[in-house]
Amino acid sequence: CICVDKNQRLSKILKKTAYVVLSRPIYRSVYLLGKFLGLLSSLLTIFIVLTLFWMVLLFTFQVTLTTQHVIAIAFIFGEWILLAAFSLFFNVFTSPMLHNFFLLGVYFLGHLSNQLLNYAQMTKSLILENILLGIHYILPNLEILNFKKEAIYSEAISSISILWAFGIMLGWVATLYLASAIIFRFAKLK
């Protein structure tokens, strides 16, 4: 996400291409949706190539592809979609440097969310506990989308876990897109 979307907003404004598109009778939210779908198509292309390479490795080492593998792969791409939505959100109002910093923070803290909760429950400092709980509840728990362990050890994945993870991912993506559209609607292009 960071490499593909790194300077998207800044370069479009500097090259004045955003002005050409936005001067036409097109809503800014539609423009953002196009940018998001374009980012997703680039990510999907990269993901397909990586998945095919992984499947060749599975075939080479004579590992059978199971349903758990397919679910894990699908939710890895779901995490990419969620990070793309965060990338779009941060791209609307921050500089490229802050965008990268925030996106990395969401990725790492999202995967460490459960550990933050555990540490908050063990700490004796009330201030630190409240800060860690705030981070845990504000950022998405990306471990909900992680089914790699189940795929590796051929453990059963409940349909409720799949639906819960899909619902959370879809909710975050929709919320981030709406927030991006609202911010971009009132943003002044320089």
Coordinates of N, CA, C and O in Angstrom, one line a residue:
C1 N 0.8 -1.2 0.0 CA 0.0 0.0 0.0 C 0.9 1.3 0.0 O 0.6 2.2 -0.7
I2 N 1.9 1.2 0.8 CA 2.7 2.4 0.9 C 3.4 2.7 -0.4 O 3.5 3.8 -0.9
C3 N 4.0 1.6 -0.9 CA 4.8 1.8 -2.2 C 3.9 2.2 -3.3 O 4.2 3.1 -4.1
V4 N 2.8 1.6 -3.5 CA 1.9 1.8 -4.6 C 1.2 3.2 -4.5 O 1.1 3.9 -5.4
D5 N 0.8 3.6 -3.2 CA 0.0 4.8 -3.0 C 0.8 6.0 -2.4 O 0.3 6.9 -2.0
K6 N 2.2 5.9 -2.4 CA 3.0 6.7 -1.7 C 2.7 8.2 -1.9 O 2.4 8.9 -0.9
N7 N 2.9 8.7 -3.1 CA 2.7 10.1 -3.3 C 1.6 10.4 -4.2 O 1.6 11.4 -4.9
Q8 N 0.5 9.6 -4.1 CA -0.6 9.8 -5.0 C -1.2 11.2 -5.0 O -1.4 11.8 -6.0
R9 N -1.6 11.6 -3.8 CA -2.3 12.9 -3.7 C -1.4 14.0 -4.0 O -1.7 14.9 -4.8
L10 N -0.2 14.0 -3.5 CA 0.7 15.1 -3.7 C 1.1 15.2 -5.2 O 1.1 16.3 -5.8
S11 N 1.4 14.1 -5.8 CA 1.8 14.2 -7.2 C 0.7 14.6 -8.1 O 0.9 15.3 -9.1
K12 N -0.5 14.2 -7.8 CA -1.7 14.6 -8.6 C -1.9 16.1 -8.5 O -2.3 16.7 -9.5
I13 N -1.8 16.6 -7.3 CA -2.0 18.0 -7.2 C -0.9 18.8 -7.8 O -1.1 19.8 -8.5
L14 N 0.4 18.3 -7.6 CA 1.5 19.0 -8.3 C 1.5 19.0 -9.8 O 1.8 20.0 -10.4
K15 N 1.0 17.9 -10.3 CA 0.9 17.8 -11.8 C -0.4 18.4 -12.3 O -0.7 18.4 -13.5
K16 N -1.2 18.9 -11.4 CA -2.5 19.6 -11.8 C -3.5 18.6 -12.4 O -4.5 19.1 -13.0
T17 N -3.3 17.3 -12.4 CA -4.2 16.4 -13.0 C -5.5 16.3 -12.2 O -6.6 16.1 -12.8
A18 N -5.4 16.5 -10.9 CA -6.6 16.4 -10.1 C -7.5 17.6 -10.5 O -8.7 17.5 -10.4
Y19 N -6.9 18.8 -10.8 CA -7.7 19.9 -11.1 C -8.5 19.7 -12.4 O -9.7 20.1 -12.5
V20 N -7.9 19.0 -13.4 CA -8.6 18.8 -14.6 C -9.8 17.9 -14.4 O -10.9 18.2 -14.9
V21 N -9.7 16.9 -13.6 CA -10.8 16.0 -13.3 C -11.8 16.6 -12.5 O -13.0 16.5 -12.7
L22 N -11.4 17.3 -11.4 CA -12.4 17.9 -10.5 C -13.0 19.2 -11.0 O -14.0 19.6 -10.4
S23 N -12.5 19.7 -12.1 CA -13.2 20.9 -12.7 C -14.4 20.5 -13.5 O -15.3 21.3 -13.8
R24 N -14.5 19.2 -13.8 CA -15.7 18.7 -14.5 C -16.8 18.4 -13.5 O -16.6 18.4 -12.3
P25 N -18.0 18.2 -14.0 CA -19.1 17.9 -13.1 C -19.0 16.5 -12.6 O -19.8 15.6 -12.9
I26 N -18.1 16.3 -11.7 CA -17.9 15.0 -11.0 C -17.8 15.3 -9.5 O -17.1 16.2 -9.1
Y27 N -18.4 14.4 -8.8 CA -18.3 14.6 -7.3 C -17.0 14.2 -6.8 O -16.4 13.2 -7.4
R28 N -16.5 14.8 -5.8 CA -15.2 14.5 -5.3 C -15.2 13.0 -4.7 O -14.2 12.3 -4.7
S29 N -16.3 12.6 -4.2 CA -16.4 11.3 -3.6 C -16.3 10.2 -4.7 O -15.7 9.2 -4.5
V30 N -16.8 10.5 -5.9 CA -16.6 9.6 -7.1 C -15.1 9.6 -7.5 O -14.6 8.5 -7.8
Y31 N -14.5 10.7 -7.5 CA -13.1 10.8 -7.8 C -12.3 9.9 -6.8 O -11.4 9.2 -7.2
L32 N -12.6 10.0 -5.5 CA -11.9 9.2 -4.5 C -12.2 7.8 -4.7 O -11.3 6.9 -4.5
L33 N -13.4 7.4 -5.0 CA -13.8 6.0 -5.3 C -13.0 5.5 -6.4 O -12.5 4.3 -6.4
G34 N -12.8 6.3 -7.5 CA -11.9 5.8 -8.6 C -10.5 5.6 -8.2 O -9.8 4.7 -8.6
K35 N -10.0 6.5 -7.4 CA -8.6 6.4 -6.8 C -8.5 5.1 -6.0 O -7.5 4.4 -6.1
F36 N -9.5 4.9 -5.2 CA -9.5 3.7 -4.3 C -9.6 2.4 -5.1 O -8.8 1.5 -4.9
L37 N -10.4 2.4 -6.1 CA -10.6 1.2 -7.0 C -9.3 1.0 -7.8 O -8.9 -0.2 -8.1
G38 N -8.7 2.1 -8.3 CA -7.4 2.0 -9.0 C -6.3 1.4 -8.1 O -5.5 0.5 -8.6
L39 N -6.3 1.8 -6.9 CA -5.3 1.3 -5.9 C -5.6 -0.2 -5.7 O -4.6 -1.0 -5.7
L40 N -6.8 -0.5 -5.5 CA -7.2 -1.9 -5.3 C -6.9 -2.8 -6.5 O -6.4 -4.0 -6.4
S41 N -7.0 -2.3 -7.7 CA -6.7 -3.1 -8.9 C -5.2 -3.3 -9.0 O -4.8 -4.4 -9.4
S42 N -4.4 -2.3 -8.6 CA -3.0 -2.5 -8.6 C -2.6 -3.6 -7.6 O -1.7 -4.5 -7.8
L43 N -3.2 -3.4 -6.4 CA -2.9 -4.4 -5.3 C -3.3 -5.8 -5.7 O -2.7 -6.8 -5.4
L44 N -4.5 -5.9 -6.3 CA -5.0 -7.2 -6.8 C -4.0 -7.9 -7.7 O -3.8 -9.1 -7.7
T45 N -3.5 -7.1 -8.7 CA -2.5 -7.7 -9.6 C -1.3 -8.2 -8.9 O -0.9 -9.3 -9.2
I46 N -0.8 -7.4 -8.0 CA 0.4 -7.9 -7.2 C 0.0 -9.1 -6.4 O 0.8 -10.1 -6.3
F47 N -1.1 -9.1 -5.8 CA -1.5 -10.2 -4.9 C -1.7 -11.5 -5.8 O -1.3 -12.6 -5.3
I48 N -2.3 -11.4 -6.9 CA -2.5 -12.6 -7.8 C -1.1 -13.2 -8.1 O -0.9 -14.4 -8.1
V49 N -0.2 -12.4 -8.5 CA 1.2 -12.9 -8.8 C 1.8 -13.5 -7.6 O 2.4 -14.6 -7.8
L50 N 1.7 -12.9 -6.5 CA 2.3 -13.5 -5.3 C 1.6 -14.8 -4.9 O 2.2 -15.8 -4.5
T51 N 0.3 -14.9 -5.1 CA -0.5 -16.1 -4.7 C -0.1 -17.2 -5.7 O 0.0 -18.4 -5.3
L52 N 0.0 -16.9 -7.0 CA 0.4 -17.9 -7.9 C 1.8 -18.5 -7.6 O 2.1 -19.7 -7.7
F53 N 2.7 -17.6 -7.3 CA 4.1 -18.0 -6.9 C 4.0 -18.9 -5.6 O 4.7 -20.0 -5.6
W54 N 3.2 -18.6 -4.7 CA 3.0 -19.4 -3.5 C 2.4 -20.7 -3.8 O 2.8 -21.7 -3.2
M55 N 1.4 -20.8 -4.7 CA 0.8 -22.0 -5.1 C 1.8 -22.9 -5.8 O 1.8 -24.1 -5.7
V56 N 2.7 -22.3 -6.6 CA 3.8 -23.1 -7.2 C 4.7 -23.7 -6.2 O 5.1 -24.9 -6.3
L57 N 5.0 -23.0 -5.1 CA 5.8 -23.5 -4.0 C 5.1 -24.6 -3.3 O 5.7 -25.6 -3.0
L58 N 3.8 -24.5 -3.1 CA 3.0 -25.6 -2.5 C 3.0 -26.8 -3.4 O 3.2 -27.9 -2.8
F59 N 2.9 -26.6 -4.7 CA 2.9 -27.8 -5.6 C 4.3 -28.4 -5.6 O 4.4 -29.6 -5.6
T60 N 5.4 -27.6 -5.5 CA 6.7 -28.1 -5.5 C 7.0 -29.0 -4.3 O 7.6 -30.0 -4.4
F61 N 6.5 -28.5 -3.2 CA 6.8 -29.3 -1.9 C 5.6 -30.2 -1.6 O 5.6 -30.8 -0.5
Q62 N 4.8 -30.5 -2.6 CA 3.7 -31.4 -2.5 C 2.8 -31.2 -1.2 O 2.4 -32.1 -0.5
V63 N 2.4 -30.0 -1.0 CA 1.5 -29.6 0.0 C 0.1 -29.4 -0.6 O 0.0 -28.7 -1.6
T64 N -0.9 -30.0 -0.1 CA -2.2 -29.8 -0.7 C -2.9 -28.5 -0.2 O -2.7 -28.1 0.9
L65 N -3.5 -27.9 -1.2 CA -4.2 -26.6 -0.9 C -5.6 -27.0 -0.2 O -6.4 -27.7 -0.8
T66 N -5.8 -26.4 1.0 CA -7.0 -26.7 1.7 C -7.9 -25.5 1.7 O -7.5 -24.4 1.3
T67 N -9.1 -25.7 2.2 CA -10.0 -24.6 2.4 C -9.5 -23.5 3.4 O -9.7 -22.3 3.2
Q68 N -8.8 -24.0 4.4 CA -8.1 -23.0 5.3 C -7.1 -22.1 4.6 O -7.0 -20.9 4.9
H69 N -6.4 -22.7 3.7 CA -5.4 -21.9 2.9 C -6.2 -20.8 2.1 O -5.7 -19.7 2.1
V70 N -7.2 -21.2 1.5 CA -8.0 -20.2 0.6 C -8.6 -19.1 1.5 O -8.5 -17.9 1.1
I71 N -9.1 -19.5 2.7 CA -9.6 -18.5 3.6 C -8.6 -17.5 4.1 O -8.7 -16.3 4.1
A72 N -7.4 -18.1 4.4 CA -6.3 -17.3 4.9 C -5.8 -16.3 3.8 O -5.6 -15.2 4.1
I73 N -5.7 -16.8 2.6 CA -5.3 -16.0 1.4 C -6.3 -14.9 1.2 O -6.0 -13.7 1.0
A74 N -7.6 -15.2 1.3 CA -8.6 -14.2 1.0 C -8.6 -13.1 2.1 O -8.7 -11.9 1.8
F75 N -8.3 -13.5 3.3 CA -8.3 -12.4 4.4 C -6.9 -11.7 4.4 O -6.9 -10.6 5.0
I76 N -5.9 -12.3 3.9 CA -4.7 -11.5 3.7 C -5.0 -10.4 2.7 O -4.6 -9.2 2.9
F77 N -5.7 -10.7 1.6 CA -6.0 -9.6 0.7 C -7.0 -8.7 1.3 O -7.0 -7.5 1.1
G78 N -7.9 -9.2 2.2 CA -8.8 -8.3 2.9 C -8.1 -7.3 3.8 O -8.4 -6.1 3.9
E79 N -7.0 -7.7 4.4 CA -6.1 -6.8 5.2 C -5.5 -5.8 4.2 O -5.4 -4.6 4.6
W80 N -5.1 -6.2 3.1 CA -4.6 -5.2 2.1 C -5.6 -4.2 1.7 O -5.3 -3.0 1.6
I81 N -6.9 -4.6 1.6 CA -8.0 -3.7 1.2 C -8.2 -2.7 2.4 O -8.3 -1.5 2.2
L82 N -8.1 -3.2 3.6 CA -8.3 -2.3 4.8 C -7.1 -1.3 4.8 O -7.4 -0.1 5.1
L83 N -5.9 -1.8 4.6 CA -4.8 -0.8 4.6 C -4.9 0.1 3.5 O -4.5 1.3 3.6
A84 N -5.4 -0.3 2.3 CA -5.6 0.7 1.2 C -6.7 1.7 1.6 O -6.5 2.9 1.2
A85 N -7.7 1.3 2.4 CA -8.7 2.3 2.8 C -8.0 3.3 3.8 O -8.3 4.5 3.7
F86 N -7.2 2.8 4.7 CA -6.4 3.7 5.6 C -5.5 4.6 4.8 O -5.4 5.8 5.1
S87 N -4.9 4.1 3.7 CA -4.0 4.9 2.9 C -4.8 6.0 2.2 O -4.3 7.1 2.2
L88 N -6.0 5.7 1.7 CA -6.8 6.7 1.1 C -7.2 7.8 2.1 O -7.1 9.0 1.9
F89 N -7.6 7.3 3.3 CA -8.0 8.3 4.4 C -6.8 9.2 4.7 O -7.0 10.4 4.8
F90 N -5.6 8.7 5.0 CA -4.5 9.5 5.3 C -4.0 10.4 4.2 O -3.5 11.5 4.4
N91 N -4.2 9.9 3.0 CA -3.8 10.6 1.8 C -4.6 11.9 1.6 O -4.1 12.9 1.0
V92 N -5.8 11.9 2.1 CA -6.7 13.1 1.9 C -6.2 14.3 2.7 O -6.4 15.4 2.2
F93 N -5.6 14.1 3.8 CA -5.3 15.3 4.6 C -3.9 15.4 5.2 O -3.6 16.3 5.9
T94 N -3.0 14.5 4.8 CA -1.7 14.6 5.4 C -0.6 14.6 4.3 O -1.0 14.4 3.1
S95 N 0.6 14.9 4.7 CA 1.7 14.9 3.7 C 2.1 13.4 3.5 O 1.7 12.5 4.2
P96 N 2.9 13.2 2.4 CA 3.3 11.8 2.1 C 4.1 11.2 3.3 O 4.0 10.0 3.6
M97 N 4.9 12.0 4.0 CA 5.7 11.4 5.1 C 4.8 11.0 6.2 O 5.0 9.9 6.8
L98 N 3.9 11.9 6.6 CA 2.9 11.5 7.7 C 2.0 10.3 7.3 O 1.7 9.5 8.1
H99 N 1.6 10.3 6.0 CA 0.8 9.2 5.5 C 1.5 7.9 5.7 O 0.9 6.9 6.3
N100 N 2.8 7.8 5.4 CA 3.6 6.6 5.6 C 3.7 6.2 7.0 O 3.6 5.1 7.4
F101 N 4.0 7.2 7.8 CA 4.2 7.0 9.3 C 2.9 6.5 9.9 O 2.9 5.5 10.7
F102 N 1.8 7.1 9.6 CA 0.5 6.7 10.1 C 0.1 5.3 9.6 O -0.5 4.5 10.4
L103 N 0.3 5.0 8.4 CA 0.0 3.7 7.8 C 0.8 2.6 8.5 O 0.2 1.5 8.8
L104 N 2.1 2.8 8.7 CA 2.9 1.8 9.4 C 2.4 1.7 10.8 O 2.4 0.5 11.3
G105 N 2.0 2.8 11.4 CA 1.5 2.7 12.8 C 0.3 1.9 12.9 O 0.1 1.0 13.8
V106 N -0.7 2.1 12.0 CA -1.9 1.3 11.9 C -1.6 -0.2 11.7 O -2.2 -1.1 12.4
Y107 N -0.7 -0.5 10.8 CA -0.3 -1.9 10.6 C 0.3 -2.6 11.8 O -0.2 -3.6 12.2
F108 N 1.3 -2.0 12.4 CA 2.0 -2.6 13.5 C 1.1 -2.6 14.8 O 1.0 -3.6 15.4
L109 N 0.4 -1.5 15.1 CA -0.4 -1.5 16.3 C -1.7 -2.3 16.1 O -2.2 -2.9 17.0
G110 N -2.1 -2.4 14.8 CA -3.3 -3.3 14.6 C -3.0 -4.7 14.8 O -3.8 -5.5 15.3
H111 N -1.7 -5.1 14.5 CA -1.3 -6.5 14.7 C -1.0 -6.8 16.2 O -1.0 -7.9 16.6
L112 N -0.6 -5.7 16.9 CA -0.2 -5.8 18.3 C -1.4 -5.5 19.2 O -1.2 -5.4 20.4
S113 N -2.6 -5.3 18.7 CA -3.7 -4.9 19.5 C -4.0 -5.8 20.7 O -4.3 -5.3 21.8
N114 N -4.0 -7.1 20.5 CA -4.2 -8.0 21.6 C -3.2 -7.9 22.6 O -3.5 -8.0 23.8
Q115 N -1.9 -7.7 22.2 CA -0.9 -7.6 23.2 C -1.0 -6.3 24.0 O -0.7 -6.2 25.2
L116 N -1.4 -5.2 23.3 CA -1.7 -4.0 24.0 C -2.7 -4.1 25.1 O -2.6 -3.6 26.2
L117 N -3.8 -4.9 24.8 CA -4.9 -5.1 25.7 C -4.3 -5.9 26.9 O -4.6 -5.6 28.1
N118 N -3.6 -7.0 26.6 CA -3.0 -7.8 27.7 C -2.1 -6.9 28.6 O -2.1 -7.1 29.8
Y119 N -1.2 -6.1 28.0 CA -0.3 -5.3 28.8 C -1.1 -4.2 29.6 O -0.7 -3.9 30.7
A120 N -2.2 -3.7 29.0 CA -3.0 -2.7 29.7 C -3.6 -3.3 31.0 O -3.7 -2.7 32.0
Q121 N -4.0 -4.6 30.9 CA -4.6 -5.3 32.0 C -3.5 -5.6 33.1 O -3.9 -5.7 34.3
M122 N -2.3 -5.7 32.7 CA -1.2 -6.1 33.7 C -0.5 -4.9 34.3 O 0.1 -5.0 35.4
T123 N -0.6 -3.8 33.7 CA 0.1 -2.6 34.2 C -0.5 -2.0 35.4 O -1.7 -2.1 35.6
K124 N 0.3 -1.4 36.2 CA -0.2 -0.8 37.5 C -0.4 0.7 37.3 O -1.0 1.3 38.1
S125 N 0.1 1.3 36.2 CA -0.1 2.7 35.9 C -1.5 2.9 35.3 O -1.8 2.4 34.2
L126 N -2.3 3.7 35.9 CA -3.6 4.0 35.4 C -3.6 4.8 34.1 O -4.4 4.6 33.2
I127 N -2.6 5.7 34.0 CA -2.5 6.5 32.8 C -2.1 5.6 31.6 O -2.7 5.7 30.5
L128 N -1.1 4.8 31.8 CA -0.6 3.9 30.7 C -1.7 2.9 30.3 O -1.9 2.6 29.2
E129 N -2.5 2.5 31.3 CA -3.6 1.5 31.0 C -4.6 2.2 30.1 O -5.1 1.6 29.2
N130 N -5.0 3.4 30.5 CA -6.0 4.2 29.7 C -5.5 4.5 28.2 O -6.2 4.4 27.3
I131 N -4.2 4.8 28.1 CA -3.6 5.1 26.8 C -3.6 3.8 26.0 O -4.0 3.8 24.8
L132 N -3.2 2.7 26.5 CA -3.2 1.4 25.8 C -4.6 0.9 25.4 O -4.8 0.4 24.3
L133 N -5.5 1.1 26.4 CA -6.9 0.7 26.1 C -7.5 1.6 24.9 O -8.2 1.1 24.1
G134 N -7.1 2.9 25.0 CA -7.6 3.8 23.9 C -7.1 3.4 22.6 O -7.8 3.3 21.6
I135 N -5.8 3.1 22.5 CA -5.2 2.6 21.2 C -5.9 1.3 20.8 O -6.2 1.1 19.6
H136 N -6.1 0.4 21.7 CA -6.7 -0.9 21.4 C -8.1 -0.7 20.8 O -8.5 -1.4 19.9
Y137 N -8.9 0.2 21.4 CA -10.3 0.4 20.9 C -10.4 1.3 19.7 O -11.4 1.3 19.0
I138 N -9.4 2.2 19.5 CA -9.5 3.1 18.3 C -9.0 2.4 17.0 O -9.7 2.6 16.0
L139 N -8.0 1.7 17.1 CA -7.4 1.1 15.9 C -8.1 -0.3 15.6 O -8.5 -0.9 16.6
P140 N -8.1 -0.7 14.4 CA -8.6 -2.0 14.1 C -7.7 -3.1 14.6 O -6.5 -3.0 14.6
N141 N -8.3 -4.2 15.0 CA -7.6 -5.4 15.4 C -7.3 -6.2 14.2 O -8.2 -7.0 13.8
L142 N -6.2 -6.1 13.6 CA -5.9 -6.8 12.4 C -5.7 -8.3 12.6 O -5.7 -9.1 11.6
E143 N -5.5 -8.7 13.8 CA -5.4 -10.2 14.1 C -6.7 -10.9 13.8 O -6.7 -12.1 13.7
I144 N -7.8 -10.2 13.8 CA -9.1 -10.8 13.5 C -9.1 -11.3 12.1 O -9.8 -12.3 11.8
L145 N -8.4 -10.7 11.2 CA -8.3 -11.0 9.8 C -7.2 -12.1 9.6 O -7.0 -12.5 8.4
N146 N -6.5 -12.5 10.6 CA -5.4 -13.4 10.4 C -5.8 -14.9 10.7 O -6.1 -15.3 11.8
F147 N -5.9 -15.6 9.6 CA -6.2 -17.1 9.7 C -5.0 -17.9 9.3 O -5.2 -19.1 8.9
K148 N -3.8 -17.4 9.4 CA -2.6 -18.1 8.9 C -2.4 -19.3 9.8 O -2.0 -20.4 9.3
K149 N -2.5 -19.2 11.1 CA -2.3 -20.3 12.0 C -3.2 -21.5 11.7 O -2.8 -22.6 11.7
E150 N -4.5 -21.2 11.5 CA -5.4 -22.2 11.1 C -5.1 -22.9 9.8 O -5.2 -24.1 9.7
A151 N -4.5 -22.1 8.9 CA -4.1 -22.7 7.6 C -2.9 -23.6 7.8 O -2.8 -24.7 7.2
I152 N -2.0 -23.2 8.6 CA -0.7 -23.9 8.7 C -1.0 -25.2 9.4 O -0.5 -26.3 9.1
Y153 N -1.8 -25.2 10.5 CA -2.0 -26.4 11.3 C -3.3 -27.1 11.0 O -3.7 -28.0 11.7
S154 N -3.9 -26.7 9.9 CA -5.2 -27.4 9.4 C -6.3 -27.4 10.4 O -7.0 -28.4 10.6
E155 N -6.4 -26.3 11.2 CA -7.4 -26.2 12.2 C -8.7 -25.7 11.5 O -8.7 -25.0 10.5
A156 N -9.8 -26.1 12.1 CA -11.1 -25.7 11.6 C -11.3 -24.2 11.8 O -11.0 -23.7 12.9
I157 N -12.0 -23.5 10.8 CA -12.3 -22.1 11.0 C -13.8 -22.0 11.0 O -14.5 -22.4 10.0
S158 N -14.3 -21.4 12.1 CA -15.8 -21.4 12.2 C -16.3 -20.3 11.2 O -15.7 -19.3 10.9
S159 N -17.5 -20.5 10.7 CA -18.2 -19.6 9.8 C -18.5 -18.3 10.5 O -18.5 -17.2 9.9
I160 N -18.7 -18.3 11.9 CA -18.9 -17.1 12.6 C -17.7 -16.2 12.6 O -17.7 -15.0 12.5
S161 N -16.5 -16.9 12.8 CA -15.2 -16.1 12.7 C -15.0 -15.4 11.4 O -14.6 -14.3 11.3
I162 N -15.4 -16.2 10.3 CA -15.2 -15.6 9.0 C -16.2 -14.4 8.8 O -15.8 -13.4 8.3
L163 N -17.4 -14.6 9.2 CA -18.4 -13.5 9.0 C -18.0 -12.3 9.9 O -18.2 -11.2 9.4
W164 N -17.6 -12.6 11.1 CA -17.2 -11.5 12.0 C -16.0 -10.7 11.4 O -16.0 -9.5 11.4
A165 N -15.0 -11.4 10.9 CA -13.8 -10.8 10.3 C -14.2 -10.0 9.1 O -13.8 -8.8 8.9
F166 N -15.1 -10.6 8.2 CA -15.5 -9.9 7.0 C -16.4 -8.7 7.3 O -16.2 -7.6 6.7
G167 N -17.2 -8.8 8.3 CA -18.0 -7.6 8.7 C -17.2 -6.5 9.3 O -17.4 -5.3 9.0
I168 N -16.2 -6.8 10.1 CA -15.3 -5.8 10.7 C -14.5 -5.1 9.6 O -14.4 -3.9 9.5
M169 N -14.0 -5.9 8.6 CA -13.2 -5.4 7.5 C -14.1 -4.4 6.7 O -13.7 -3.3 6.4
L170 N -15.3 -4.9 6.3 CA -16.2 -4.1 5.5 C -16.6 -2.8 6.3 O -16.7 -1.8 5.6
G171 N -16.9 -2.9 7.5 CA -17.3 -1.7 8.3 C -16.1 -0.7 8.4 O -16.4 0.5 8.2
W172 N -14.9 -1.2 8.6 CA -13.8 -0.2 8.6 C -13.6 0.4 7.2 O -13.4 1.6 7.1
V173 N -13.7 -0.4 6.2 CA -13.4 0.2 4.8 C -14.5 1.2 4.5 O -14.2 2.3 4.0
A174 N -15.8 0.9 4.8 CA -16.9 1.8 4.5 C -16.7 3.1 5.3 O -16.9 4.2 4.8
T175 N -16.4 3.0 6.6 CA -16.2 4.1 7.5 C -15.0 5.0 7.0 O -15.1 6.2 7.0
L176 N -13.9 4.4 6.7 CA -12.8 5.1 6.2 C -13.0 5.8 4.9 O -12.6 7.0 4.7
Y177 N -13.8 5.2 4.0 CA -14.1 5.8 2.7 C -15.0 7.0 2.9 O -14.8 8.1 2.4
L178 N -16.0 6.8 3.8 CA -16.9 7.9 4.1 C -16.2 9.1 4.7 O -16.5 10.3 4.4
A179 N -15.3 8.8 5.7 CA -14.6 9.9 6.3 C -13.7 10.6 5.3 O -13.6 11.8 5.3
S180 N -13.1 9.8 4.4 CA -12.2 10.4 3.4 C -13.0 11.3 2.4 O -12.6 12.4 2.1
A181 N -14.2 10.8 2.1 CA -15.1 11.6 1.2 C -15.5 12.9 1.8 O -15.5 14.0 1.2
I182 N -15.8 12.8 3.1 CA -16.3 14.1 3.8 C -15.1 15.0 3.9 O -15.3 16.2 3.7
I183 N -14.0 14.6 4.3 CA -12.8 15.5 4.4 C -12.4 16.1 3.1 O -12.2 17.3 3.0
F184 N -12.4 15.2 2.1 CA -12.0 15.7 0.7 C -13.0 16.6 0.1 O -12.7 17.5 -0.7
R185 N -14.3 16.5 0.5 CA -15.3 17.4 0.0 C -15.1 18.8 0.4 O -15.3 19.7 -0.4
F186 N -14.6 19.0 1.6 CA -14.4 20.4 2.2 C -12.9 20.8 2.1 O -12.6 21.9 2.5
A187 N -12.1 20.0 1.5 CA -10.6 20.3 1.4 C -10.5 21.3 0.3 O -11.1 21.3 -0.7
K188 N -9.6 22.3 0.5 CA -9.2 23.3 -0.5 C -8.0 22.8 -1.2 O -6.9 22.6 -0.5
L189 N -8.0 22.7 -2.5 CA -6.9 22.3 -3.2 C -6.0 23.5 -3.5 O -6.6 24.5 -4.0
K190 N -4.8 23.4 -3.3 CA -3.9 24.6 -3.4 C -3.3 24.6 -4.8 O -3.0 23.7 -5.5

